[in-house]
PDB file of C-alpha atoms and ligand atoms in Angstrom:
ATOM      1  CA  MET A 277     -22.610  -0.684  11.632  1.00 90.00           C
ATOM      2  CA  THR A 278     -20.340   1.051   8.949  1.00 97.00           C
ATOM      3  CA  PRO A 279     -16.717   0.021   8.864  1.00 98.00           C
ATOM      4  CA  ILE A 280     -14.343   2.368  10.712  1.00 98.00           C
ATOM      5  CA  ILE A 281     -10.804   2.798   9.238  1.00 98.00           C
ATOM      6  CA  THR A 282      -7.760   4.851  10.506  1.00 98.00           C
ATOM      7  CA  ALA A 283      -5.505   7.126   8.716  1.00 98.00           C
ATOM      8  CA  PHE A 284      -2.832   9.360   9.144  1.00 97.00           C
ATOM      9  CA  GLU A 285      -4.779  13.252  10.567  1.00 95.00           C
ATOM     10  CA  ARG A 286      -1.468  15.090   8.427  1.00 93.00           C
ATOM     11  CA  SER A 287       0.054  12.422   5.735  1.00 94.00           C
ATOM     12  CA  PRO A 288       3.769  13.081   5.157  1.00 93.00           C
ATOM     13  CA  ASP A 289       3.221  12.032   1.213  1.00 94.00           C
ATOM     14  CA  ARG A 290       0.342  15.256   1.456  1.00 93.00           C
ATOM     15  CA  GLY A 291      -2.005  12.487   0.684  1.00 93.00           C
ATOM     16  CA  ARG A 292      -0.549  11.404  -2.403  1.00 95.00           C
ATOM     17  CA  GLY A 293      -1.996   7.763  -1.825  1.00 96.00           C
ATOM     18  CA  LEU A 294       1.324   6.525  -0.352  1.00 97.00           C
ATOM     19  CA  ALA A 295       0.438   6.003   3.162  1.00 97.00           C
ATOM     20  CA  ARG A 296      -1.543   2.468   3.826  1.00 98.00           C
ATOM     21  CA  ASP A 297      -4.597   3.362   4.831  1.00 98.00           C
ATOM     22  CA  MET A 298      -5.231   3.928   0.703  1.00 98.00           C
ATOM     23  CA  ARG A 299      -4.713   0.098   0.085  1.00 98.00           C
ATOM     24  CA  VAL A 300      -7.734  -0.464   2.294  1.00 98.00           C
ATOM     25  CA  ARG A 301      -9.777   2.566   1.128  1.00 98.00           C
ATOM     26  CA  TRP A 302      -9.165   1.355  -2.498  1.00 98.00           C
ATOM     27  CA  ALA A 303     -10.288  -2.591  -1.315  1.00 98.00           C
ATOM     28  CA  LEU A 304     -13.512  -0.734   0.347  1.00 98.00           C
ATOM     29  CA  GLU A 305     -13.926   1.377  -2.675  1.00 98.00           C
ATOM     30  CA  GLU A 306     -13.748  -1.916  -5.105  1.00 98.00           C
ATOM     31  CA  ALA A 307     -16.169  -3.732  -2.764  1.00 98.00           C
ATOM     32  CA  GLY A 308     -18.708  -0.971  -3.099  1.00 97.00           C
ATOM     33  CA  GLN A 309     -18.457  -0.697   1.249  1.00 97.00           C
ATOM     34  CA  ALA A 310     -18.780   2.669   2.722  1.00 98.00           C
ATOM     35  CA  TYR A 311     -16.665   3.397   5.715  1.00 98.00           C
ATOM     36  CA  ASP A 312     -15.739   6.354   7.589  1.00 98.00           C
ATOM     37  CA  VAL A 313     -12.527   7.224   8.882  1.00 98.00           C
ATOM     38  CA  ARG A 314     -11.016   8.381  11.795  1.00 98.00           C
ATOM     39  CA  LEU A 315      -7.366  10.462  11.896  1.00 97.00           C
ATOM     40  CA  VAL A 316      -5.287  10.196  14.303  1.00 98.00           C
ATOM     41  CA  SER A 317      -2.072  12.436  15.216  1.00 97.00           C
ATOM     42  CA  PHE A 318       1.585  10.473  15.044  1.00 97.00           C
ATOM     43  CA  GLU A 319       0.887  11.344  19.201  1.00 97.00           C
ATOM     44  CA  ALA A 320      -2.685   9.684  19.525  1.00 98.00           C
ATOM     45  CA  MET A 321      -1.504   6.362  17.219  1.00 98.00           C
ATOM     46  CA  LYS A 322       1.084   5.869  20.947  1.00 98.00           C
ATOM     47  CA  GLU A 323      -2.080   6.125  23.377  1.00 98.00           C
ATOM     48  CA  PRO A 324      -3.504   3.277  24.914  1.00 98.00           C
ATOM     49  CA  ALA A 325      -6.907   3.899  23.014  1.00 98.00           C
ATOM     50  CA  HIS A 326      -4.994   3.401  19.373  1.00 98.00           C
ATOM     51  CA  LEU A 327      -2.571   0.639  20.901  1.00 98.00           C
ATOM     52  CA  ALA A 328      -5.913  -1.341  21.946  1.00 98.00           C
ATOM     53  CA  LEU A 329      -6.739  -1.600  18.225  1.00 98.00           C
ATOM     54  CA  HIS A 330      -2.784  -1.521  16.678  1.00 98.00           C
ATOM     55  CA  PRO A 331      -0.066  -3.501  19.307  1.00 98.00           C
ATOM     56  CA  PHE A 332       2.187  -0.900  16.800  1.00 98.00           C
ATOM     57  CA  GLY A 333       0.956   2.161  17.511  1.00 98.00           C
ATOM     58  CA  GLN A 334       0.513   2.835  13.169  1.00 98.00           C
ATOM     59  CA  ILE A 335      -2.086   3.224  10.723  1.00 98.00           C
ATOM     60  CA  PRO A 336      -4.843   1.529   9.064  1.00 98.00           C
ATOM     61  CA  THR A 337      -6.957  -0.395  11.617  1.00 98.00           C
ATOM     62  CA  TYR A 338     -10.529  -1.414  11.067  1.00 98.00           C
ATOM     63  CA  GLU A 339     -13.488  -1.541  12.931  1.00 98.00           C
ATOM     64  CA  GLU A 340     -16.393  -3.440  12.666  1.00 97.00           C
ATOM     65  CA  ALA A 341     -18.873  -4.629  14.900  1.00 95.00           C
ATOM     66  CA  GLY A 342     -17.606  -7.170  17.143  1.00 94.00           C
ATOM     67  CA  LEU A 343     -14.542  -7.481  14.818  1.00 98.00           C
ATOM     68  CA  ALA A 344     -11.622  -4.787  15.207  1.00 98.00           C
ATOM     69  CA  LEU A 345      -8.228  -5.751  12.831  1.00 98.00           C
ATOM     70  CA  PHE A 346      -4.518  -4.094  12.046  1.00 98.00           C
ATOM     71  CA  GLU A 347      -1.966  -4.767   9.019  1.00 98.00           C
ATOM     72  CA  SER A 348      -3.308  -3.450   6.059  1.00 98.00           C
ATOM     73  CA  GLY A 349      -2.835  -7.377   4.504  1.00 98.00           C
ATOM     74  CA  ALA A 350      -4.961  -8.567   6.858  1.00 98.00           C
ATOM     75  CA  ILE A 351      -7.650  -5.698   6.333  1.00 98.00           C
ATOM     76  CA  VAL A 352      -8.012  -6.165   2.773  1.00 98.00           C
ATOM     77  CA  LEU A 353      -8.115  -9.983   2.709  1.00 98.00           C
ATOM     78  CA  HIS A 354     -10.870  -9.328   5.486  1.00 98.00           C
ATOM     79  CA  VAL A 355     -12.803  -7.113   3.265  1.00 98.00           C
ATOM     80  CA  ALA A 356     -12.092  -8.800  -0.329  1.00 98.00           C
ATOM     81  CA  GLU A 357     -13.767 -12.387   1.409  1.00 96.00           C
ATOM     82  CA  ARG A 358     -16.514 -10.804   2.256  1.00 96.00           C
ATOM     83  CA  HIS A 359     -17.330  -9.001  -1.156  1.00 96.00           C
ATOM     84  CA  PRO A 360     -17.346 -10.304  -4.191  1.00 94.00           C
ATOM     85  CA  GLY A 361     -14.450  -9.248  -6.730  1.00 93.00           C
ATOM     86  CA  LEU A 362     -11.526  -8.881  -4.914  1.00 98.00           C
ATOM     87  CA  VAL A 363     -10.893 -12.369  -4.826  1.00 97.00           C
ATOM     88  CA  PRO A 364     -12.292 -15.351  -7.365  1.00 96.00           C
ATOM     89  CA  ALA A 365     -14.880 -17.671  -6.087  1.00 95.00           C
ATOM     90  CA  ASP A 366     -13.393 -20.689  -7.486  1.00 96.00           C
ATOM     91  CA  ALA A 367     -10.963 -21.960  -4.413  1.00 97.00           C
ATOM     92  CA  ASN A 368      -7.618 -22.536  -6.810  1.00 97.00           C
ATOM     93  CA  GLY A 369      -8.013 -19.130  -8.202  1.00 97.00           C
ATOM     94  CA  ARG A 370      -9.335 -17.709  -4.627  1.00 97.00           C
ATOM     95  CA  ALA A 371      -5.776 -18.995  -3.382  1.00 98.00           C
ATOM     96  CA  ARG A 372      -3.793 -17.542  -6.336  1.00 98.00           C
ATOM     97  CA  ALA A 373      -4.516 -14.294  -5.883  1.00 98.00           C
ATOM     98  CA  ILE A 374      -3.520 -14.740  -1.911  1.00 98.00           C
ATOM     99  CA  ALA A 375      -0.509 -16.329  -2.805  1.00 98.00           C
ATOM    100  CA  TRP A 376      -0.013 -12.857  -5.114  1.00 98.00           C
ATOM    101  CA  MET A 377      -1.217 -11.014  -2.025  1.00 98.00           C
ATOM    102  CA  PHE A 378       1.969 -12.140   0.192  1.00 98.00           C
ATOM    103  CA  ALA A 379       4.100 -11.535  -2.443  1.00 98.00           C
ATOM    104  CA  ALA A 380       3.535  -7.872  -2.924  1.00 98.00           C
ATOM    105  CA  LEU A 381       3.886  -7.720   0.927  1.00 98.00           C
ATOM    106  CA  ASN A 382       6.566 -10.476   1.677  1.00 98.00           C
ATOM    107  CA  THR A 383       8.429 -10.514  -1.379  1.00 98.00           C
ATOM    108  CA  VAL A 384       8.201  -7.073  -3.151  1.00 98.00           C
ATOM    109  CA  GLU A 385       7.656  -4.525  -0.547  1.00 98.00           C
ATOM    110  CA  PRO A 386      10.753  -5.106   1.794  1.00 98.00           C
ATOM    111  CA  PRO A 387      13.447  -4.243  -0.609  1.00 98.00           C
ATOM    112  CA  ILE A 388      11.341  -1.172  -2.038  1.00 98.00           C
ATOM    113  CA  VAL A 389      10.569  -0.052   1.925  1.00 98.00           C
ATOM    114  CA  GLU A 390      14.134  -0.609   2.613  1.00 98.00           C
ATOM    115  CA  ARG A 391      15.292   1.871   0.279  1.00 98.00           C
ATOM    116  CA  SER A 392      13.044   4.303   0.515  1.00 97.00           C
ATOM    117  CA  MET A 393      13.704   4.345   4.323  1.00 97.00           C
ATOM    118  CA  ALA A 394      17.490   4.741   3.037  1.00 97.00           C
ATOM    119  CA  VAL A 395      16.657   7.990   1.125  1.00 96.00           C
ATOM    120  CA  ILE A 396      14.430   9.427   3.803  1.00 95.00           C
ATOM    121  CA  LEU A 397      16.867   8.990   7.009  1.00 96.00           C
ATOM    122  CA  GLU A 398      20.372   7.705   5.868  1.00 96.00           C
ATOM    123  CA  ARG A 399      20.412  10.729   3.374  1.00 95.00           C
ATOM    124  CA  ASP A 400      23.554  12.682   5.521  1.00 95.00           C
ATOM    125  CA  GLU A 401      24.969   9.313   6.622  1.00 96.00           C
ATOM    126  CA  PRO A 402      28.970   8.974   5.331  1.00 95.00           C
ATOM    127  CA  TRP A 403      27.983   5.551   3.805  1.00 95.00           C
ATOM    128  CA  TYR A 404      24.551   7.181   2.252  1.00 96.00           C
ATOM    129  CA  GLU A 405      26.198   7.268  -1.774  1.00 95.00           C
ATOM    130  CA  GLU A 406      27.682   3.991  -1.742  1.00 96.00           C
ATOM    131  CA  ARG A 407      24.868   2.272  -0.346  1.00 97.00           C
ATOM    132  CA  LEU A 408      21.735   3.543  -2.306  1.00 97.00           C
ATOM    133  CA  PRO A 409      23.264   1.739  -5.718  1.00 97.00           C
ATOM    134  CA  MET A 410      22.956  -1.681  -3.547  1.00 97.00           C
ATOM    135  CA  LEU A 411      19.302  -1.270  -2.111  1.00 98.00           C
ATOM    136  CA  ASP A 412      18.555  -0.147  -5.746  1.00 98.00           C
ATOM    137  CA  ASP A 413      20.099  -3.187  -7.105  1.00 98.00           C
ATOM    138  CA  ARG A 414      17.587  -5.481  -4.619  1.00 98.00           C
ATOM    139  CA  VAL A 415      14.804  -3.473  -5.944  1.00 98.00           C
ATOM    140  CA  ARG A 416      15.830  -3.796  -9.403  1.00 98.00           C
ATOM    141  CA  ALA A 417      16.278  -8.031  -9.383  1.00 98.00           C
ATOM    142  CA  ARG A 418      12.247  -8.076  -7.826  1.00 98.00           C
ATOM    143  CA  LEU A 419      10.619  -5.706 -10.599  1.00 98.00           C
ATOM    144  CA  SER A 420      12.561  -7.723 -13.137  1.00 98.00           C
ATOM    145  CA  GLU A 421      11.365 -10.967 -12.082  1.00 98.00           C
ATOM    146  CA  LEU A 422       7.863  -9.411 -11.866  1.00 98.00           C
ATOM    147  CA  SER A 423       8.458  -7.637 -15.118  1.00 98.00           C
ATOM    148  CA  SER A 424       9.099 -10.889 -16.496  1.00 98.00           C
ATOM    149  CA  ARG A 425       5.574 -12.744 -14.817  1.00 98.00           C
ATOM    150  CA  LEU A 426       4.002 -10.166 -15.833  1.00 98.00           C
ATOM    151  CA  GLY A 427       4.484  -9.649 -19.097  1.00 98.00           C
ATOM    152  CA  ASP A 428       2.034  -8.165 -21.491  1.00 98.00           C
ATOM    153  CA  ALA A 429      -0.528  -9.539 -19.362  1.00 98.00           C
ATOM    154  CA  GLU A 430      -3.343  -7.148 -17.480  1.00 98.00           C
ATOM    155  CA  TRP A 431      -2.997  -8.470 -14.396  1.00 98.00           C
ATOM    156  CA  LEU A 432      -1.222 -11.008 -12.504  1.00 98.00           C
ATOM    157  CA  ASP A 433      -3.632 -13.734 -12.618  1.00 97.00           C
ATOM    158  CA  ASP A 434      -6.688 -14.171 -14.242  1.00 90.00           C
ATOM    159  CA  GLY A 435      -8.652 -11.146 -13.446  1.00 96.00           C
ATOM    160  CA  PHE A 436      -7.755  -8.033 -11.313  1.00 98.00           C
ATOM    161  CA  SER A 437      -8.117  -9.252  -7.780  1.00 98.00           C
ATOM    162  CA  ALA A 438      -6.779  -7.877  -4.247  1.00 98.00           C
ATOM    163  CA  GLY A 439      -3.002  -9.193  -5.241  1.00 98.00           C
ATOM    164  CA  ASP A 440      -2.839  -6.526  -7.900  1.00 98.00           C
ATOM    165  CA  LEU A 441      -4.292  -4.225  -5.601  1.00 98.00           C
ATOM    166  CA  LEU A 442      -1.663  -4.523  -3.217  1.00 98.00           C
ATOM    167  CA  MET A 443       1.133  -4.840  -5.977  1.00 99.00           C
ATOM    168  CA  VAL A 444       0.339  -1.237  -7.204  1.00 98.00           C
ATOM    169  CA  THR A 445       0.015   0.001  -4.716  1.00 98.00           C
ATOM    170  CA  VAL A 446       3.531  -1.553  -3.536  1.00 98.00           C
ATOM    171  CA  LEU A 447       5.361  -0.672  -6.560  1.00 98.00           C
ATOM    172  CA  ARG A 448       3.593   3.412  -6.236  1.00 98.00           C
ATOM    173  CA  ARG A 449       5.863   4.209  -3.284  1.00 98.00           C
ATOM    174  CA  LEU A 450       8.608   3.960  -6.290  1.00 98.00           C
ATOM    175  CA  GLY A 451       7.107   7.174  -7.346  1.00 97.00           C
ATOM    176  CA  GLY A 452      10.152   9.823  -8.552  1.00 95.00           C
ATOM    177  CA  SER A 453      13.218   6.990  -7.911  1.00 96.00           C
ATOM    178  CA  GLY A 454      13.556   6.868 -11.521  1.00 96.00           C
ATOM    179  CA  ILE A 455      13.380   3.169 -11.030  1.00 98.00           C
ATOM    180  CA  LEU A 456      10.690   2.137 -12.487  1.00 98.00           C
ATOM    181  CA  GLU A 457      10.844   3.519 -15.553  1.00 97.00           C
ATOM    182  CA  ASP A 458      12.899   1.015 -16.610  1.00 98.00           C
ATOM    183  CA  TYR A 459      10.251  -1.525 -16.559  1.00 98.00           C
ATOM    184  CA  PRO A 460       7.977  -0.005 -19.190  1.00 98.00           C
ATOM    185  CA  ASN A 461       5.077  -2.948 -18.343  1.00 98.00           C
ATOM    186  CA  LEU A 462       5.168  -2.405 -14.855  1.00 98.00           C
ATOM    187  CA  CYS A 463       4.464   1.639 -15.356  1.00 98.00           C
ATOM    188  CA  ALA A 464       0.843   0.518 -17.637  1.00 98.00           C
ATOM    189  CA  TYR A 465       0.615  -2.028 -15.209  1.00 98.00           C
ATOM    190  CA  ILE A 466       0.432   0.814 -12.003  1.00 98.00           C
ATOM    191  CA  ALA A 467      -1.539   2.642 -14.872  1.00 98.00           C
ATOM    192  CA  ARG A 468      -3.904   0.239 -15.122  1.00 98.00           C
ATOM    193  CA  GLY A 469      -4.536   0.082 -11.144  1.00 98.00           C
ATOM    194  CA  GLU A 470      -4.681   3.606 -10.745  1.00 98.00           C
ATOM    195  CA  ALA A 471      -7.483   4.619 -13.842  1.00 98.00           C
ATOM    196  CA  ARG A 472      -9.778   2.423 -11.891  1.00 98.00           C
ATOM    197  CA  PRO A 473     -12.941   4.046 -10.480  1.00 98.00           C
ATOM    198  CA  ALA A 474     -12.687   2.584  -7.187  1.00 98.00           C
ATOM    199  CA  TYR A 475      -8.800   3.457  -6.899  1.00 98.00           C
ATOM    200  CA  LYS A 476      -9.647   7.351  -8.082  1.00 98.00           C
ATOM    201  CA  ARG A 477     -12.213   7.292  -5.166  1.00 98.00           C
ATOM    202  CA  ALA A 478      -9.763   6.252  -2.068  1.00 98.00           C
ATOM    203  CA  PHE A 479      -7.254   8.207  -3.130  1.00 98.00           C
ATOM    204  CA  ASP A 480      -9.162  11.641  -3.925  1.00 97.00           C
ATOM    205  CA  ALA A 481     -10.713  10.799  -0.253  1.00 97.00           C
ATOM    206  CA  GLN A 482      -7.117  10.380   0.994  1.00 95.00           C
ATOM    207  CA  LEU A 483      -5.934  13.700  -0.937  1.00 96.00           C
ATOM    208  CA  ALA A 484      -9.343  15.699   0.673  1.00 95.00           C
ATOM    209  CA  VAL A 485      -7.895  14.806   4.102  1.00 92.00           C
ATOM    210  CA  PHE A 486      -4.800  16.458   3.628  1.00 86.00           C
ATOM    211  CA  ALA A 487      -6.465  19.427   1.582  1.00 86.00           C
ATOM    212  CA  ALA A 488      -8.885  19.739   4.459  1.00 89.00           C
ATOM    213  CA  ALA A 489      -6.027  20.077   7.193  1.00 83.00           C
ATOM    214  CA  ALA A 490      -3.672  22.341   4.647  1.00 73.00           C
ATOM    215  CA  PRO A 491      -3.373  25.645   6.257  1.00 68.00           C
ATOM    216  CA  ALA A 492      -5.044  28.361   3.870  1.00 54.00           C
ATOM    217  CA  GLY A 493      -3.300  30.396   1.075  1.00 51.00           C
TER     218      GLY A 493
HETATM  219  N1  LIG B 556       2.174  -3.796   7.836  1.00 57.24           N
HETATM  220  C1  LIG B 556       1.930  -2.546   8.459  1.00 57.24           C
HETATM  221  C2  LIG B 556       0.433  -2.582   7.849  1.00 57.24           C
HETATM  222  O1  LIG B 556       0.833  -3.246   6.326  1.00 57.24           O
HETATM  223  O2  LIG B 556      -0.526  -2.114   7.757  1.00 57.24           O
HETATM  224  C3  LIG B 556       2.643  -1.223   8.542  1.00 57.24           C
HETATM  225  C4  LIG B 556       1.465  -0.182   9.105  1.00 57.24           C
HETATM  226  C5  LIG B 556       2.499   0.974   9.059  1.00 57.24           C
HETATM  227  O3  LIG B 556       4.086   0.739   8.600  1.00 57.24           O
HETATM  228  N2  LIG B 556       1.819   2.123   9.008  1.00 57.24           N
HETATM  229  C6  LIG B 556       2.759   3.304   9.214  1.00 57.24           C
HETATM  230  C7  LIG B 556       2.533   3.940  10.248  1.00 57.24           C
HETATM  231  O4  LIG B 556       1.729   4.242  11.265  1.00 57.24           O
HETATM  232  C8  LIG B 556       1.760   4.727   7.393  1.00 57.24           C
HETATM  233  S1  LIG B 556       1.779   4.087   6.279  1.00 57.24           S
HETATM  234  N3  LIG B 556       3.802   4.998  10.272  1.00 57.24           N
HETATM  235  C9  LIG B 556       3.862   5.653  12.014  1.00 57.24           C
HETATM  236  C10 LIG B 556       4.520   4.796  12.861  1.00 57.24           C
HETATM  237  O5  LIG B 556       5.212   3.469  12.954  1.00 57.24           O
HETATM  238  O6  LIG B 556       4.624   5.617  14.132  1.00 57.24           O
HETATM  239  C11 LIG B 556       3.994   4.013   5.851  1.00 57.24           C
HETATM  240  C12 LIG B 556       3.909   5.088   5.035  1.00 57.24           C
HETATM  241  C13 LIG B 556       4.017   6.498   5.834  1.00 57.24           C
HETATM  242  C14 LIG B 556       3.859   7.536   4.775  1.00 57.24           C
HETATM  243  C15 LIG B 556       4.332   7.304   3.563  1.00 57.24           C
HETATM  244  N4  LIG B 556       4.380   8.431   2.875  1.00 57.24           N
HETATM  245  O7  LIG B 556       4.416   9.760   3.356  1.00 57.24           O
HETATM  246  O8  LIG B 556       4.454   8.592   1.498  1.00 57.24           O
HETATM  247  C16 LIG B 556       4.733   6.268   3.092  1.00 57.24           C
HETATM  248  C17 LIG B 556       4.075   5.038   3.916  1.00 57.24           C
END
């Protein structure tokens, strides 16, 4: 069975690769694994059929014969474990790649998401102007550490891995914030990820969903 993933019928980012189905699409493209996409509306995500797949009523989900998964990190790891190219074959290299996957999702993503949620939802609050610099500082602290570790290296460990895939998708969420520009090696790192043919195929597929849904003219 060709795996089926779920994605937004209408993504708030207009298909610019920021919703979390992007990381699953990218992993599947890196793996050379064909997949189908079921588009879901915000209403459908909260209905029983989707809640049976995803307890929190979100995207992405992943279905293949005999298996249904939720959580983008778990799905990417599942894909990485079944196809060559996303985690190294040797046990130590694999463990390090998984550590970077967790670092992307547990250490770097939270302050970035907290900042973006404030920008989206709290802009009109009286304390917003005071809170934003504090959120920026938390993001910058993580980026400084990540930037120091990456240095001049191409990828976080020996070669491109699922850790880089997740880290690049996490960092992209800062686009337009003006923060990334202070970390030229991270900008170059993101650009290297975005230049991968598999990334481009995944991005184009996500963008095509929005283009197909957008009213003509
Ligand atoms: N931890 C889960 C995972 O990694 O899979 C988080 C899943 C999640 O947050 N899904 C979001 C969702 O379904 C979509 S990706 N939200 C609907 C809901 O909770 O009701 C988050 C997202 C959405 C849109 C943008 N954007 O447009 O820029 C960026 C990120």
